[in-house]
Tab-separated table of C-alpha atoms in Angstrom:
chain	number	residue	atom	x	y	z
A	1	LEU	CA	-113.017	-249.064	-4.924
A	2	ALA	CA	-115.785	-251.353	-3.804
A	3	SER	CA	-113.889	-254.635	-4.242
A	4	GLN	CA	-111.128	-255.935	-1.991
A	5	HIS	CA	-108.921	-256.612	-5.015
A	6	THR	CA	-109.120	-252.971	-6.114
A	7	LEU	CA	-108.374	-251.715	-2.617
A	8	ARG	CA	-105.339	-254.021	-2.320
A	9	HIS	CA	-103.828	-252.892	-5.648
A	10	PHE	CA	-105.025	-249.295	-5.829
A	11	ARG	CA	-101.826	-247.480	-4.821
A	12	SER	CA	-99.399	-249.754	-6.688
A	13	SER	CA	-101.426	-249.604	-9.909
A	14	ILE	CA	-101.871	-245.850	-10.232
A	15	TRP	CA	-99.563	-244.108	-12.662
A	16	TYR	CA	-97.819	-241.116	-11.109
A	17	PRO	CA	-96.010	-239.186	-13.837
A	18	SER	CA	-92.494	-238.314	-12.741
A	19	LEU	CA	-92.299	-235.147	-14.839
A	20	LEU	CA	-95.681	-233.581	-14.136
A	21	ASP	CA	-96.429	-231.518	-11.046
A	22	ARG	CA	-99.415	-233.057	-9.264
A	23	SER	CA	-99.574	-230.505	-6.455
A	24	THR	CA	-102.941	-228.935	-5.768
A	25	ASP	CA	-101.794	-225.856	-3.885
A	26	GLY	CA	-101.800	-223.643	-6.978
A	27	SER	CA	-98.016	-223.251	-7.017
A	28	GLY	CA	-97.715	-225.013	-10.368
A	29	GLY	CA	-99.344	-222.110	-12.202
A	30	GLY	CA	-97.759	-219.897	-14.848
A	31	GLY	CA	-94.459	-221.139	-16.190
A	32	ALA	CA	-94.964	-224.701	-14.929
A	33	GLU	CA	-94.233	-226.045	-18.407
A	34	ARG	CA	-90.658	-224.734	-18.105
A	35	GLY	CA	-90.140	-226.971	-15.082
A	36	ILE	CA	-91.507	-229.964	-16.968
A	37	LEU	CA	-89.178	-229.319	-19.888
A	38	ASP	CA	-86.181	-228.884	-17.591
A	39	ARG	CA	-86.972	-232.158	-15.774
A	40	ALA	CA	-87.464	-233.969	-19.088
A	41	GLU	CA	-84.151	-232.644	-20.407
A	42	ALA	CA	-82.300	-233.756	-17.274
A	43	GLU	CA	-84.034	-237.158	-17.337
A	44	TRP	CA	-83.073	-238.090	-20.902
A	45	GLN	CA	-79.512	-236.855	-20.464
A	46	GLU	CA	-79.124	-238.957	-17.323
A	47	ARG	CA	-80.512	-242.020	-19.072
A	48	VAL	CA	-78.151	-241.593	-22.030
A	49	GLU	CA	-75.189	-241.277	-19.648
A	50	GLN	CA	-76.219	-244.454	-17.790
A	51	TYR	CA	-76.843	-246.525	-20.939
A	52	GLN	CA	-74.845	-249.714	-21.198
A	53	GLU	CA	-74.968	-251.668	-24.412
A	54	PRO	CA	-76.338	-255.142	-23.707
A	55	GLU	CA	-74.199	-258.174	-24.317
A	56	THR	CA	-75.256	-260.001	-27.453
A	57	ASP	CA	-74.725	-263.531	-28.603
A	58	ALA	CA	-72.917	-263.370	-31.966
A	59	SER	CA	-74.924	-266.305	-33.347
A	60	LYS	CA	-78.200	-264.502	-32.589
A	61	VAL	CA	-76.956	-261.358	-34.310
A	62	GLU	CA	-75.966	-263.394	-37.372
A	63	ALA	CA	-79.386	-265.076	-37.447
A	64	LEU	CA	-81.137	-261.693	-37.219
A	65	ASP	CA	-78.942	-260.303	-39.992
A	66	GLU	CA	-79.905	-263.228	-42.195
A	67	VAL	CA	-83.614	-262.646	-41.540
A	68	LEU	CA	-83.216	-258.965	-42.450
A	69	ASN	CA	-81.210	-259.721	-45.577
A	70	ARG	CA	-83.752	-262.309	-46.719
A	71	ALA	CA	-86.604	-259.879	-46.092
A	72	ARG	CA	-84.809	-257.198	-48.105
A	73	ARG	CA	-84.290	-259.603	-50.991
A	74	GLU	CA	-87.824	-260.949	-50.991
A	75	LEU	CA	-89.780	-257.829	-50.092
A	76	ILE	CA	-87.783	-255.000	-51.564
A	77	GLY	CA	-86.223	-256.738	-54.509
């Protein structure tokens, strides 16, 4: 924390886990893991519901398929 650069970027660079309880009041004691699991379950379900398949360029997909097919032929036999 001695340099100006560190002080400027300190708060924006720290990782704050969204699922873990960072409270220090002792309320996160016994059974806290249940809360983490519940939040994780809700988080992945929400993300799956919000997923939108990206648009893909058909020519790029064809080129990737060719790379995969060539690799299968040459590497797997």
